[in-house]
């Protein structure tokens, strides 16, 4: 029997309700994912006014993170010492060929911003692989800010329950087996470095079941720090789902308290707790405008989360108070405090590095000859509105991958009164740190 136009109209209207809801709910999410992953973005090579405005710094291989330590006017990083290691063993990119770990060891690197020269620190009292990732640097309060620092660094070690002493798998079960040990057992290394010296002394390692997929660190004191887990799943199909699904807010930030800074065992003298949850692809940590403002970046989400201590909690937990959206993936955030700020101009702002075409990373990250285009954002709050500006972009020819960037201001007297700064950018598979002079 033919249905009347009125009845058909009712059916269409009833169908339109769930379809309209789905469209209004998910279409903006899909569009944002397309934007953040750069599906339609066409990057261009970096352009500078003169050759002197761009410097490639030697001896800075695969430095995923970078920190400017103002008291000594130095840049600190943790880097690899071989250009091949990262393409075989790097758990954050689901690379698990542990055989390369017997061939090289990462280290800590210091850059002099005036000379643009890097020097590697000799690691005293440290043995075994050092697969670098996020770091943080804080003053040794007993020695003084200009005398010594503590350096906290992620180390992605192989799990001895999975690998033998020659880095050969102990088991042949599939990666999807729930009974199989994890391939990685990452931990945090703590070093003490006397500023100006050639060494960093290893103080202790920190390992705990809550530190599963550590990405970045923010030290609150020599005996308390935060660490982000960037994934819930270490590998496999669900990890891929976790990367692209913005609703997969399965990662967290963990607080670690140490009762013994000199403990001989990595799992002794430790108390851990989850202090921030509900962020998709929890990644870089940074300090913000004030002593209490902390920054957490959602890499795949392209969002910067502003975090403050929770006043209602006595256990040092934190709360998300604001969020900023960027049009690309972002990683380790930093805040630039303008030392030459005046009543007429203040260049202070947030600096955020990421991938302009993150959609390509899955097929390029294991290829030593590939390129990952990069982008760096400079964000300021102007009259209660966010002012976002791209201050660096490259197609991967000059800088491959970008995961951290910091600004160091130039004295305006040296630039004819112009407000300029040196931007330092680095990446998890970049061959060199890049320094480029930019206008604020």
Short mmCIF file of C-alpha atoms in Angstrom, two decimals:
data_model
loop_
_atom_site.label_atom_id
_atom_site.label_comp_id
_atom_site.label_asym_id
_atom_site.label_seq_id
_atom_site.Cartn_x
_atom_site.Cartn_y
_atom_site.Cartn_z
CA UNK A 1 0.00 0.00 0.00
CA UNK A 2 1.36 3.40 -0.94
CA UNK A 3 2.07 5.66 1.99
CA UNK A 4 0.62 9.16 2.08
CA UNK A 5 2.91 12.18 1.69
CA UNK A 6 2.03 13.17 5.24
CA UNK A 7 3.14 9.79 6.61
CA UNK A 8 6.35 9.93 4.59
CA UNK A 9 6.99 13.38 5.99
CA UNK A 10 6.57 12.05 9.52
CA UNK A 11 9.05 9.21 8.83
CA UNK A 12 11.57 11.69 7.41
CA UNK A 13 11.15 13.97 10.39
CA UNK A 14 11.65 11.10 12.84
CA UNK A 15 14.75 9.95 10.95
CA UNK A 16 16.11 13.47 10.80
CA UNK A 17 16.23 13.75 14.58
CA UNK A 18 18.99 11.13 15.14
CA UNK A 19 20.73 12.02 11.87
CA UNK A 20 20.73 15.69 12.80
CA UNK A 21 22.06 14.89 16.25
CA UNK A 22 24.83 12.73 14.84
CA UNK A 23 25.74 15.39 12.28
CA UNK A 24 25.83 18.21 14.81
CA UNK A 25 27.79 16.09 17.29
CA UNK A 26 30.36 14.40 15.10
CA UNK A 27 30.83 16.57 12.00
CA UNK A 28 32.70 19.34 13.89
CA UNK A 29 34.88 16.68 15.52
CA UNK A 30 35.74 15.14 12.14
CA UNK A 31 36.48 18.56 10.66
CA UNK A 32 38.76 19.44 13.57
CA UNK A 33 40.64 16.14 13.26
CA UNK A 34 41.17 16.81 9.55
CA UNK A 35 42.57 20.26 10.41
CA UNK A 36 44.82 19.11 13.27
CA UNK A 37 46.31 16.24 11.26
CA UNK A 38 46.94 18.59 8.33
CA UNK A 39 45.25 16.43 5.72
CA UNK A 40 44.84 19.34 3.30
CA UNK A 41 47.87 21.35 4.44
CA UNK A 42 50.75 21.98 1.98
CA UNK A 43 53.84 23.10 3.92
CA UNK A 44 56.57 25.24 2.40
CA UNK A 45 60.30 25.40 3.10
CA UNK A 46 61.56 27.79 5.75
CA UNK A 47 62.40 31.31 4.62
CA UNK A 48 64.73 33.72 6.42
CA UNK A 49 65.94 37.26 5.70
CA UNK A 50 69.61 36.24 5.65
CA UNK A 51 71.73 33.11 6.05
CA UNK A 52 72.94 34.33 9.46
CA UNK A 53 69.38 34.12 10.76
CA UNK A 54 69.31 30.32 10.53
CA UNK A 55 71.75 28.02 12.33
CA UNK A 56 71.85 24.20 12.39
CA UNK A 57 73.48 23.15 15.65
CA UNK A 58 75.85 20.18 15.36
CA UNK A 59 75.81 17.34 17.88
CA UNK A 60 72.07 17.49 18.54
CA UNK A 61 70.65 14.27 17.08
CA UNK A 62 67.04 13.36 17.87
CA UNK A 63 66.59 15.72 20.83
CA UNK A 64 62.88 15.40 21.56
CA UNK A 65 62.71 18.13 24.22
CA UNK A 66 64.52 21.39 24.97
CA UNK A 67 64.54 23.68 28.02
CA UNK A 68 65.98 27.13 28.52
CA UNK A 69 67.51 27.52 31.97
CA UNK A 70 67.67 31.28 32.51
CA UNK A 71 69.96 31.44 35.61
CA UNK A 72 72.90 30.05 33.61
CA UNK A 73 71.67 31.18 30.16
CA UNK A 74 71.86 27.63 28.76
CA UNK A 75 69.67 25.22 26.83
CA UNK A 76 69.34 21.62 28.04
CA UNK A 77 68.29 18.56 26.04
CA UNK A 78 68.45 14.77 26.07
CA UNK A 79 69.60 13.43 22.70
CA UNK A 80 70.69 10.27 20.92
CA UNK A 81 74.30 9.70 19.89
CA UNK A 82 73.49 7.80 16.69
CA UNK A 83 71.25 8.71 13.74
CA UNK A 84 70.00 5.11 13.37
CA UNK A 85 68.89 4.06 16.87
CA UNK A 86 65.58 5.89 16.94
CA UNK A 87 64.34 4.32 13.71
CA UNK A 88 64.56 0.87 15.30
CA UNK A 89 63.81 1.29 19.02
CA UNK A 90 61.53 4.09 20.13
CA UNK A 91 58.44 2.87 22.04
CA UNK A 92 56.61 6.24 21.70
CA UNK A 93 56.45 5.51 17.95
CA UNK A 94 55.86 1.76 18.47
CA UNK A 95 59.33 0.82 17.21
CA UNK A 96 60.55 -2.27 19.09
CA UNK A 97 63.77 -3.61 17.57
CA UNK A 98 65.82 -3.72 20.78
CA UNK A 99 68.93 -5.18 19.12
CA UNK A 100 70.21 -1.66 18.35
CA UNK A 101 70.44 -0.78 22.05
CA UNK A 102 73.80 -2.46 22.39
CA UNK A 103 75.30 -0.08 19.82
CA UNK A 104 74.67 3.38 21.27
CA UNK A 105 73.62 5.40 24.29
CA UNK A 106 71.85 8.71 24.48
CA UNK A 107 73.16 11.56 26.56
CA UNK A 108 72.46 15.02 27.95
CA UNK A 109 73.44 18.01 25.83
CA UNK A 110 73.93 21.69 26.72
CA UNK A 111 73.80 24.54 24.16
CA UNK A 112 75.37 27.96 24.65
CA UNK A 113 72.82 30.35 23.06
CA UNK A 114 75.51 32.94 22.38
CA UNK A 115 77.86 30.69 20.41
CA UNK A 116 75.20 28.20 19.19
CA UNK A 117 77.60 25.42 20.17
CA UNK A 118 76.52 22.17 21.82
CA UNK A 119 78.47 20.04 24.27
CA UNK A 120 77.65 16.56 25.51
CA UNK A 121 77.81 15.84 29.22
CA UNK A 122 79.61 12.74 30.41
CA UNK A 123 77.21 10.64 32.48
CA UNK A 124 78.85 9.57 35.71
CA UNK A 125 77.54 6.57 37.67
CA UNK A 126 75.22 5.60 34.78
CA UNK A 127 75.27 2.32 32.90
CA UNK A 128 73.12 0.68 30.25
CA UNK A 129 70.88 2.05 27.51
CA UNK A 130 69.56 5.62 27.63
CA UNK A 131 66.69 6.08 25.16
CA UNK A 132 65.85 9.73 25.51
CA UNK A 133 62.53 11.57 25.41
CA UNK A 134 61.15 14.34 27.65
CA UNK A 135 63.22 16.13 30.30
CA UNK A 136 63.03 18.88 32.89
CA UNK A 137 65.65 21.02 34.62
CA UNK A 138 65.37 22.68 38.03
CA UNK A 139 67.79 24.38 40.38
CA UNK A 140 69.44 22.51 43.20
CA UNK A 141 68.00 24.55 46.10
CA UNK A 142 70.89 23.66 48.39
CA UNK A 143 73.60 24.76 45.98
CA UNK A 144 71.83 27.75 44.41
CA UNK A 145 70.29 28.35 40.98
CA UNK A 146 73.57 29.39 39.35
CA UNK A 147 75.62 26.56 40.84
CA UNK A 148 73.86 23.27 40.11
CA UNK A 149 70.73 21.73 38.61
CA UNK A 150 68.80 18.49 38.74
CA UNK A 151 67.93 17.02 35.35
CA UNK A 152 64.99 14.62 35.10
CA UNK A 153 64.88 12.49 31.95
CA UNK A 154 62.63 9.78 30.51
CA UNK A 155 64.43 6.55 29.59
CA UNK A 156 62.58 4.01 27.41
CA UNK A 157 64.21 0.74 28.42
CA UNK A 158 63.40 -2.75 27.18
CA UNK A 159 61.53 -4.97 29.63
CA UNK A 160 63.86 -7.76 30.90
CA UNK A 161 60.80 -10.01 31.25
CA UNK A 162 60.41 -9.84 27.46
CA UNK A 163 64.04 -9.51 26.25
CA UNK A 164 67.12 -11.46 27.28
CA UNK A 165 70.56 -9.94 27.91
CA UNK A 166 71.30 -9.94 24.16
CA UNK A 167 68.01 -8.13 23.43
CA UNK A 168 66.45 -11.24 21.88
CA UNK A 169 62.75 -11.87 22.73
CA UNK A 170 62.25 -14.50 25.39
CA UNK A 171 58.82 -15.39 23.99
CA UNK A 172 57.24 -15.94 20.58
CA UNK A 173 53.65 -15.19 21.54
CA UNK A 174 51.80 -12.55 19.54
CA UNK A 175 51.70 -8.90 20.53
CA UNK A 176 47.97 -9.17 21.12
CA UNK A 177 48.35 -11.82 23.81
CA UNK A 178 47.13 -10.47 27.14
CA UNK A 179 49.51 -12.77 28.99
CA UNK A 180 52.62 -11.55 27.19
CA UNK A 181 54.92 -9.19 29.14
CA UNK A 182 55.17 -5.65 27.84
CA UNK A 183 58.16 -5.02 25.56
CA UNK A 184 59.09 -1.85 27.43
CA UNK A 185 59.74 -0.92 31.04
CA UNK A 186 60.34 2.80 30.86
CA UNK A 187 61.60 4.75 33.83
CA UNK A 188 62.81 8.18 34.91
CA UNK A 189 66.49 9.02 35.42
CA UNK A 190 67.58 11.80 37.79
CA UNK A 191 70.96 13.49 37.32
CA UNK A 192 72.74 16.29 39.14
CA UNK A 193 74.89 18.67 37.10
CA UNK A 194 77.21 21.36 38.39
CA UNK A 195 76.81 24.24 35.95
CA UNK A 196 79.83 24.68 33.72
CA UNK A 197 81.21 21.21 34.38
CA UNK A 198 81.56 18.48 31.76
CA UNK A 199 79.58 15.84 33.65
CA UNK A 200 76.17 14.95 35.01
CA UNK A 201 76.10 12.48 37.88
CA UNK A 202 73.30 9.91 37.94
CA UNK A 203 71.50 10.13 41.28
CA UNK A 204 68.83 7.44 40.93
CA UNK A 205 66.25 5.80 38.65
CA UNK A 206 62.49 5.85 39.26
CA UNK A 207 60.20 3.03 38.14
CA UNK A 208 56.56 2.42 39.05
CA UNK A 209 53.57 0.59 37.48
CA UNK A 210 51.78 3.93 37.00
CA UNK A 211 54.66 5.16 34.81
CA UNK A 212 53.69 3.12 31.74
CA UNK A 213 54.26 5.25 28.64
CA UNK A 214 56.11 8.31 29.97
CA UNK A 215 56.44 11.26 27.63
CA UNK A 216 57.42 14.39 29.54
CA UNK A 217 58.36 15.51 33.04
CA UNK A 218 57.79 18.60 35.14
CA UNK A 219 59.81 18.78 38.34
CA UNK A 220 58.13 20.50 41.27
CA UNK A 221 61.13 19.94 43.54
CA UNK A 222 64.11 17.57 43.61
CA UNK A 223 61.85 14.97 45.24
CA UNK A 224 58.52 15.59 43.54
CA UNK A 225 57.68 15.60 39.83
CA UNK A 226 54.88 15.09 37.35
CA UNK A 227 55.09 12.73 34.39
CA UNK A 228 52.63 12.26 31.53
CA UNK A 229 51.64 8.92 30.03
CA UNK A 230 50.98 9.56 26.33
CA UNK A 231 49.17 6.30 25.53
CA UNK A 232 47.11 3.68 27.29
CA UNK A 233 48.03 1.03 24.71
CA UNK A 234 51.70 0.53 23.87
CA UNK A 235 51.10 -0.98 20.43
CA UNK A 236 48.57 -2.66 18.16
CA UNK A 237 45.23 -1.72 16.66
CA UNK A 238 43.85 -0.08 19.79
CA UNK A 239 46.86 2.22 19.95
CA UNK A 240 46.02 3.41 16.42
CA UNK A 241 42.42 3.97 17.51
CA UNK A 242 43.71 5.90 20.50
CA UNK A 243 45.75 8.20 18.25
CA UNK A 244 42.95 9.26 15.93
CA UNK A 245 39.91 9.07 18.21
CA UNK A 246 39.49 12.41 20.01
CA UNK A 247 37.11 10.78 22.48
CA UNK A 248 39.85 8.36 23.63
CA UNK A 249 40.79 10.41 26.70
CA UNK A 250 42.57 7.47 28.31
CA UNK A 251 45.86 9.04 29.36
CA UNK A 252 46.83 10.71 32.60
CA UNK A 253 49.40 12.76 34.46
CA UNK A 254 51.07 11.05 37.41
CA UNK A 255 52.66 12.70 40.41
CA UNK A 256 55.73 11.02 41.89
CA UNK A 257 56.97 11.72 45.42
CA UNK A 258 60.37 10.43 46.48
CA UNK A 259 61.13 9.75 50.12
CA UNK A 260 64.70 8.81 49.24
CA UNK A 261 66.54 10.73 46.51
CA UNK A 262 69.51 8.37 46.78
CA UNK A 263 67.71 5.02 46.75
CA UNK A 264 69.76 2.29 45.06
CA UNK A 265 66.70 0.50 43.68
CA UNK A 266 64.49 2.15 41.03
CA UNK A 267 61.27 1.02 42.74
CA UNK A 268 62.11 2.05 46.32
CA UNK A 269 61.14 5.19 48.20
CA UNK A 270 58.35 6.08 45.74
CA UNK A 271 54.74 7.18 46.12
CA UNK A 272 52.68 7.76 42.97
CA UNK A 273 49.19 9.05 42.27
CA UNK A 274 47.16 10.13 39.23
CA UNK A 275 46.57 13.89 39.47
CA UNK A 276 45.14 14.80 36.03
CA UNK A 277 42.88 12.66 33.83
CA UNK A 278 40.58 13.03 30.85
CA UNK A 279 43.00 14.40 28.23
CA UNK A 280 43.37 12.78 24.82
CA UNK A 281 46.98 11.82 24.03
CA UNK A 282 48.54 13.49 27.09
CA UNK A 283 52.00 14.69 26.02
CA UNK A 284 54.23 17.65 26.83
CA UNK A 285 54.37 19.45 30.16
CA UNK A 286 55.47 23.03 30.76
CA UNK A 287 55.39 25.96 33.14
CA UNK A 288 53.08 28.88 32.40
CA UNK A 289 52.76 32.54 33.26
CA UNK A 290 52.73 32.11 37.04
CA UNK A 291 54.28 29.84 39.65
CA UNK A 292 51.05 27.85 39.81
CA UNK A 293 50.09 27.65 36.12
CA UNK A 294 51.10 24.38 34.48
CA UNK A 295 50.68 23.41 30.83
CA UNK A 296 49.69 20.02 29.43
CA UNK A 297 49.54 19.47 25.67
CA UNK A 298 47.30 17.00 23.90
CA UNK A 299 49.45 16.13 20.90
CA UNK A 300 46.90 14.45 18.63
CA UNK A 301 44.17 16.75 19.92
CA UNK A 302 46.10 19.92 19.13
CA UNK A 303 45.01 21.44 22.42
CA UNK A 304 46.87 23.13 25.25
CA UNK A 305 45.39 22.60 28.72
CA UNK A 306 45.98 25.11 31.49
CA UNK A 307 46.24 23.42 34.87
CA UNK A 308 46.26 24.82 38.40
CA UNK A 309 46.57 23.13 41.81
CA UNK A 310 43.16 22.10 43.08
CA UNK A 311 42.32 24.18 46.18
CA UNK A 312 39.88 21.57 47.45
CA UNK A 313 42.44 18.75 47.59
CA UNK A 314 45.10 18.13 50.18
CA UNK A 315 46.95 15.53 48.09
CA UNK A 316 48.47 17.98 45.60
CA UNK A 317 45.99 17.16 42.83
CA UNK A 318 45.34 19.54 39.93
CA UNK A 319 42.41 20.84 37.91
CA UNK A 320 42.08 21.93 34.27
CA UNK A 321 40.96 25.56 34.21
CA UNK A 322 41.15 26.47 30.50
CA UNK A 323 41.94 25.06 27.07
CA UNK A 324 43.43 26.52 23.88
CA UNK A 325 42.93 24.91 20.45
CA UNK A 326 45.61 25.00 17.75
CA UNK A 327 45.27 23.96 14.10
CA UNK A 328 47.97 21.28 14.23
CA UNK A 329 49.35 18.68 16.56
CA UNK A 330 51.46 20.16 19.37
CA UNK A 331 53.87 18.66 21.85
CA UNK A 332 56.11 20.12 24.57
CA UNK A 333 54.80 23.60 25.46
CA UNK A 334 56.94 26.45 26.76
CA UNK A 335 56.19 29.94 28.01
CA UNK A 336 58.37 32.86 26.92
CA UNK A 337 58.62 35.63 29.51
CA UNK A 338 59.83 38.75 27.74
CA UNK A 339 62.75 40.23 29.74
CA UNK A 340 62.51 43.48 27.74
CA UNK A 341 58.77 43.98 28.22
CA UNK A 342 57.65 47.60 28.48
CA UNK A 343 54.46 49.59 28.80
CA UNK A 344 54.20 49.71 25.01
CA UNK A 345 55.16 46.14 24.11
CA UNK A 346 55.28 42.82 25.92
CA UNK A 347 56.31 39.83 23.81
CA UNK A 348 55.51 37.22 26.45
CA UNK A 349 53.59 34.26 25.10
CA UNK A 350 53.27 30.51 24.67
CA UNK A 351 55.48 28.67 22.16
CA UNK A 352 54.12 25.42 20.73
CA UNK A 353 55.83 23.14 18.22
CA UNK A 354 54.18 20.36 16.25
CA UNK A 355 53.70 18.57 12.96
CA UNK A 356 51.92 20.36 10.14
CA UNK A 357 51.06 17.04 8.45
CA UNK A 358 50.77 14.55 11.29
CA UNK A 359 48.68 12.37 8.97
CA UNK A 360 51.93 11.24 7.31
CA UNK A 361 53.81 10.25 10.47
CA UNK A 362 52.65 6.63 10.55
CA UNK A 363 54.27 5.94 7.18
CA UNK A 364 57.38 8.14 7.52
CA UNK A 365 58.68 7.85 11.08
CA UNK A 366 60.65 4.63 10.52
CA UNK A 367 62.27 5.85 7.28
CA UNK A 368 65.65 7.58 7.84
CA UNK A 369 65.27 9.40 4.50
CA UNK A 370 61.72 10.70 5.02
CA UNK A 371 60.59 14.17 6.10
CA UNK A 372 57.98 15.37 8.57
CA UNK A 373 56.89 18.99 7.93
CA UNK A 374 56.83 21.16 11.04
CA UNK A 375 55.07 24.18 12.45
CA UNK A 376 55.66 26.43 15.48
CA UNK A 377 52.96 28.63 17.03
CA UNK A 378 53.42 31.78 19.09
CA UNK A 379 50.31 32.56 21.15
CA UNK A 380 49.52 35.63 23.24
CA UNK A 381 46.49 36.72 25.23
CA UNK A 382 45.36 40.11 23.91
CA UNK A 383 42.28 41.77 25.44
CA UNK A 384 40.90 38.41 26.64
CA UNK A 385 41.30 36.89 23.16
CA UNK A 386 43.95 34.50 21.87
CA UNK A 387 46.27 35.86 19.19
CA UNK A 388 47.83 32.91 17.32
CA UNK A 389 50.72 33.34 14.91
CA UNK A 390 52.91 30.89 13.00
CA UNK A 391 56.54 31.92 13.57
CA UNK A 392 58.24 28.95 11.91
CA UNK A 393 57.23 26.46 9.27
CA UNK A 394 59.25 24.03 7.19
CA UNK A 395 58.54 21.18 4.81
CA UNK A 396 60.98 18.91 6.64
CA UNK A 397 64.00 19.80 4.52
CA UNK A 398 65.64 21.99 7.19
CA UNK A 399 64.03 20.48 10.28
CA UNK A 400 62.49 17.03 10.34
CA UNK A 401 59.76 16.70 12.99
CA UNK A 402 59.20 19.28 15.74
CA UNK A 403 58.26 18.48 19.31
CA UNK A 404 59.65 21.40 21.34
CA UNK A 405 60.57 25.05 20.87
CA UNK A 406 61.75 27.89 23.10
CA UNK A 407 62.37 31.60 22.56
CA UNK A 408 65.33 33.59 23.87
CA UNK A 409 64.96 37.35 23.54
CA UNK A 410 67.57 39.53 21.82
CA UNK A 411 68.49 42.86 23.37
CA UNK A 412 66.62 45.46 21.25
CA UNK A 413 69.75 47.66 21.34
CA UNK A 414 71.49 45.01 19.21
CA UNK A 415 68.65 44.97 16.67
CA UNK A 416 68.21 48.70 16.09
CA UNK A 417 65.31 48.82 18.53
CA UNK A 418 63.42 45.96 16.87
CA UNK A 419 61.86 43.32 19.10
CA UNK A 420 63.38 40.04 17.99
CA UNK A 421 64.30 36.66 19.47
CA UNK A 422 66.11 33.43 18.67
CA UNK A 423 63.75 30.51 18.29
CA UNK A 424 65.22 27.07 19.05
CA UNK A 425 63.28 24.15 17.59
CA UNK A 426 63.95 20.44 17.86
CA UNK A 427 62.20 17.17 17.11
CA UNK A 428 62.06 13.53 18.09
CA UNK A 429 63.64 12.48 14.76
CA UNK A 430 65.35 15.72 13.76
CA UNK A 431 69.02 15.63 12.75
CA UNK A 432 69.83 18.96 14.39
CA UNK A 433 68.37 21.59 16.65
CA UNK A 434 67.54 24.62 14.50
CA UNK A 435 68.00 28.21 15.71
CA UNK A 436 66.21 30.88 13.71
CA UNK A 437 65.90 34.60 14.34
CA UNK A 438 62.28 35.77 14.38
CA UNK A 439 60.30 38.98 14.92
CA UNK A 440 58.22 39.12 18.09
#
